[in-house]
Amino acid sequence: MAETSQKTPVDFWFDPICPWAWMTSRWMLEVEKVRDVEVRWHVMSLSVLNEDKLDELPEQYREGIRQAWGPVRVVIAAQQKHGDEVVGRLYTALGTRFHNRGEGPNREAVLGALADAGLPESLADYAESDEFDAELRASHKEGIDLVGQEVGTPVIAVPGADGEQVAFFGPVVTPSPKGEDAAKLWDGTLLVASIPGFYEIKRTRTQGPVFD
C-alpha cells in the first residue's frame, strides 16, 4: 500500500489585533488551497512584546497595546478550554470583524466573533482575566524565541534545509495574494528558508492593509 503523503506543517503566531498579521494569515489560507500544507495557529501578544517599552512609545500606540490584551486573552482561553482546533476558526471570526468590517477590538465585536465561531459568549469575560496569562506568555515566547525580540507579528515557521524549522517575521504583504500568486509567494518563502544564513529582505511600506 502506498504511503499517504503528509502535509507540510506551517506554524503561525498572530495577535488578533494586528492588521498585517491578518493579511498574512489570509494568504496562508490561500496557500492551503494550492499547496499541500497545514497551518497550525498559535497566539503571540503585542502587549507582552511591548510591556517593557511602553514609556518609549507614542501615546496612541500605547493605548492600542493596552487594548490588545483582551482579544488575545480570549483566544488563549478558548484554546485552553476547547482545544487547538478552535484557534484558527476564532481568529478568522475576530479578524473579519476587527479588520474587514472595521468594528475594532471591542467587547461587542468579540461577542459577535465568538458566536460566529460557535463558541460560548462567556469566553469574552476572559478579556479582563489573567487566568491563562502563563499559557499566553509561553505561546508568545515559543514564537518570538525563533525570530528574536526585534520583530512583531506575524511569525511563521516553515521547513528549511534538511527539514529543520526556520522562522521569519512576515511576509508582510497587501493585499493578500490569491491563487497562483499565493503559491508563488509560498514557494519563495520555502526557497529562502532553504538557504542557511538567510535573514531578511525588506523595503519601506507605501500602502496600508487592503482588506477584501
PDB file of N, CA, C and O in Angstrom, residues 115-140:
ATOM      1  N   ALA A 115     -19.779  34.048  18.736  1.00  0.00           N
ATOM      2  CA  ALA A 115     -20.989  33.445  18.174  1.00  0.00           C
ATOM      3  C   ALA A 115     -20.728  32.923  16.767  1.00  0.00           C
ATOM      4  O   ALA A 115     -21.149  31.814  16.410  1.00  0.00           O
ATOM      5  N   ASP A 116     -20.017  33.703  15.966  1.00  0.00           N
ATOM      6  CA  ASP A 116     -19.688  33.274  14.598  1.00  0.00           C
ATOM      7  C   ASP A 116     -18.879  31.980  14.596  1.00  0.00           C
ATOM      8  O   ASP A 116     -19.027  31.149  13.697  1.00  0.00           O
ATOM      9  N   ALA A 117     -18.020  31.832  15.594  1.00  0.00           N
ATOM     10  CA  ALA A 117     -17.151  30.656  15.673  1.00  0.00           C
ATOM     11  C   ALA A 117     -17.797  29.490  16.397  1.00  0.00           C
ATOM     12  O   ALA A 117     -17.169  28.429  16.537  1.00  0.00           O
ATOM     13  N   GLY A 118     -19.024  29.672  16.857  1.00  0.00           N
ATOM     14  CA  GLY A 118     -19.715  28.593  17.559  1.00  0.00           C
ATOM     15  C   GLY A 118     -19.157  28.321  18.939  1.00  0.00           C
ATOM     16  O   GLY A 118     -19.191  27.182  19.418  1.00  0.00           O
ATOM     17  N   LEU A 119     -18.670  29.373  19.594  1.00  0.00           N
ATOM     18  CA  LEU A 119     -18.078  29.231  20.922  1.00  0.00           C
ATOM     19  C   LEU A 119     -18.896  30.003  21.955  1.00  0.00           C
ATOM     20  O   LEU A 119     -19.599  30.961  21.607  1.00  0.00           O
ATOM     21  N   PRO A 120     -18.833  29.623  23.222  1.00  0.00           N
ATOM     22  CA  PRO A 120     -19.636  30.279  24.252  1.00  0.00           C
ATOM     23  C   PRO A 120     -19.277  31.749  24.421  1.00  0.00           C
ATOM     24  O   PRO A 120     -18.101  32.109  24.462  1.00  0.00           O
ATOM     25  N   GLU A 121     -20.271  32.593  24.528  1.00  0.00           N
ATOM     26  CA  GLU A 121     -20.032  34.019  24.724  1.00  0.00           C
ATOM     27  C   GLU A 121     -19.370  34.306  26.066  1.00  0.00           C
ATOM     28  O   GLU A 121     -18.763  35.368  26.243  1.00  0.00           O
ATOM     29  N   SER A 122     -19.453  33.371  26.993  1.00  0.00           N
ATOM     30  CA  SER A 122     -18.814  33.559  28.300  1.00  0.00           C
ATOM     31  C   SER A 122     -17.304  33.703  28.178  1.00  0.00           C
ATOM     32  O   SER A 122     -16.650  34.243  29.084  1.00  0.00           O
ATOM     33  N   LEU A 123     -16.731  33.233  27.082  1.00  0.00           N
ATOM     34  CA  LEU A 123     -15.286  33.383  26.879  1.00  0.00           C
ATOM     35  C   LEU A 123     -14.869  34.846  26.796  1.00  0.00           C
ATOM     36  O   LEU A 123     -13.707  35.175  27.064  1.00  0.00           O
ATOM     37  N   ALA A 124     -15.790  35.726  26.443  1.00  0.00           N
ATOM     38  CA  ALA A 124     -15.466  37.151  26.353  1.00  0.00           C
ATOM     39  C   ALA A 124     -15.019  37.711  27.693  1.00  0.00           C
ATOM     40  O   ALA A 124     -14.260  38.688  27.745  1.00  0.00           O
ATOM     41  N   ASP A 125     -15.464  37.116  28.783  1.00  0.00           N
ATOM     42  CA  ASP A 125     -15.096  37.610  30.108  1.00  0.00           C
ATOM     43  C   ASP A 125     -13.603  37.444  30.384  1.00  0.00           C
ATOM     44  O   ASP A 125     -13.046  38.142  31.244  1.00  0.00           O
ATOM     45  N   TYR A 126     -12.948  36.542  29.660  1.00  0.00           N
ATOM     46  CA  TYR A 126     -11.520  36.332  29.868  1.00  0.00           C
ATOM     47  C   TYR A 126     -10.683  37.484  29.332  1.00  0.00           C
ATOM     48  O   TYR A 126      -9.472  37.540  29.599  1.00  0.00           O
ATOM     49  N   ALA A 127     -11.293  38.408  28.605  1.00  0.00           N
ATOM     50  CA  ALA A 127     -10.559  39.589  28.143  1.00  0.00           C
ATOM     51  C   ALA A 127     -10.002  40.384  29.322  1.00  0.00           C
ATOM     52  O   ALA A 127      -8.959  41.051  29.193  1.00  0.00           O
ATOM     53  N   GLU A 128     -10.681  40.322  30.451  1.00  0.00           N
ATOM     54  CA  GLU A 128     -10.263  41.068  31.641  1.00  0.00           C
ATOM     55  C   GLU A 128      -9.622  40.172  32.690  1.00  0.00           C
ATOM     56  O   GLU A 128      -9.425  40.589  33.835  1.00  0.00           O
ATOM     57  N   SER A 129      -9.303  38.942  32.314  1.00  0.00           N
ATOM     58  CA  SER A 129      -8.777  37.971  33.273  1.00  0.00           C
ATOM     59  C   SER A 129      -7.348  37.571  32.912  1.00  0.00           C
ATOM     60  O   SER A 129      -7.030  37.405  31.737  1.00  0.00           O
ATOM     61  N   ASP A 130      -6.531  37.397  33.943  1.00  0.00           N
ATOM     62  CA  ASP A 130      -5.164  36.931  33.710  1.00  0.00           C
ATOM     63  C   ASP A 130      -5.020  35.427  33.984  1.00  0.00           C
ATOM     64  O   ASP A 130      -3.898  34.924  34.117  1.00  0.00           O
ATOM     65  N   GLU A 131      -6.141  34.700  34.035  1.00  0.00           N
ATOM     66  CA  GLU A 131      -6.110  33.285  34.403  1.00  0.00           C
ATOM     67  C   GLU A 131      -5.181  32.469  33.511  1.00  0.00           C
ATOM     68  O   GLU A 131      -4.482  31.563  33.983  1.00  0.00           O
ATOM     69  N   PHE A 132      -5.176  32.767  32.205  1.00  0.00           N
ATOM     70  CA  PHE A 132      -4.369  31.990  31.274  1.00  0.00           C
ATOM     71  C   PHE A 132      -3.176  32.777  30.739  1.00  0.00           C
ATOM     72  O   PHE A 132      -2.620  32.442  29.682  1.00  0.00           O
ATOM     73  N   ASP A 133      -2.755  33.800  31.485  1.00  0.00           N
ATOM     74  CA  ASP A 133      -1.620  34.602  31.026  1.00  0.00           C
ATOM     75  C   ASP A 133      -0.325  33.787  30.970  1.00  0.00           C
ATOM     76  O   ASP A 133       0.542  34.059  30.126  1.00  0.00           O
ATOM     77  N   ALA A 134      -0.176  32.812  31.854  1.00  0.00           N
ATOM     78  CA  ALA A 134       1.037  31.987  31.801  1.00  0.00           C
ATOM     79  C   ALA A 134       1.104  31.220  30.486  1.00  0.00           C
ATOM     80  O   ALA A 134       2.166  31.136  29.848  1.00  0.00           O
ATOM     81  N   GLU A 135      -0.034  30.666  30.058  1.00  0.00           N
ATOM     82  CA  GLU A 135      -0.085  29.948  28.779  1.00  0.00           C
ATOM     83  C   GLU A 135       0.106  30.909  27.611  1.00  0.00           C
ATOM     84  O   GLU A 135       0.759  30.567  26.611  1.00  0.00           O
ATOM     85  N   LEU A 136      -0.460  32.108  27.720  1.00  0.00           N
ATOM     86  CA  LEU A 136      -0.281  33.118  26.679  1.00  0.00           C
ATOM     87  C   LEU A 136       1.189  33.494  26.538  1.00  0.00           C
ATOM     88  O   LEU A 136       1.733  33.543  25.425  1.00  0.00           O
ATOM     89  N   ARG A 137       1.844  33.728  27.659  1.00  0.00           N
ATOM     90  CA  ARG A 137       3.249  34.103  27.617  1.00  0.00           C
ATOM     91  C   ARG A 137       4.122  32.966  27.079  1.00  0.00           C
ATOM     92  O   ARG A 137       5.097  33.197  26.364  1.00  0.00           O
ATOM     93  N   ALA A 138       3.759  31.737  27.412  1.00  0.00           N
ATOM     94  CA  ALA A 138       4.530  30.593  26.912  1.00  0.00           C
ATOM     95  C   ALA A 138       4.406  30.468  25.399  1.00  0.00           C
ATOM     96  O   ALA A 138       5.396  30.209  24.695  1.00  0.00           O
ATOM     97  N   SER A 139       3.189  30.654  24.873  1.00  0.00           N
ATOM     98  CA  SER A 139       2.980  30.597  23.427  1.00  0.00           C
ATOM     99  C   SER A 139       3.732  31.730  22.733  1.00  0.00           C
ATOM    100  O   SER A 139       4.383  31.537  21.702  1.00  0.00           O
ATOM    101  N   HIS A 140       3.642  32.928  23.310  1.00  0.00           N
ATOM    102  CA  HIS A 140       4.353  34.080  22.768  1.00  0.00           C
ATOM    103  C   HIS A 140       5.856  33.817  22.736  1.00  0.00           C
ATOM    104  O   HIS A 140       6.529  34.064  21.724  1.00  0.00           O
TER     105      HIS A 140
END
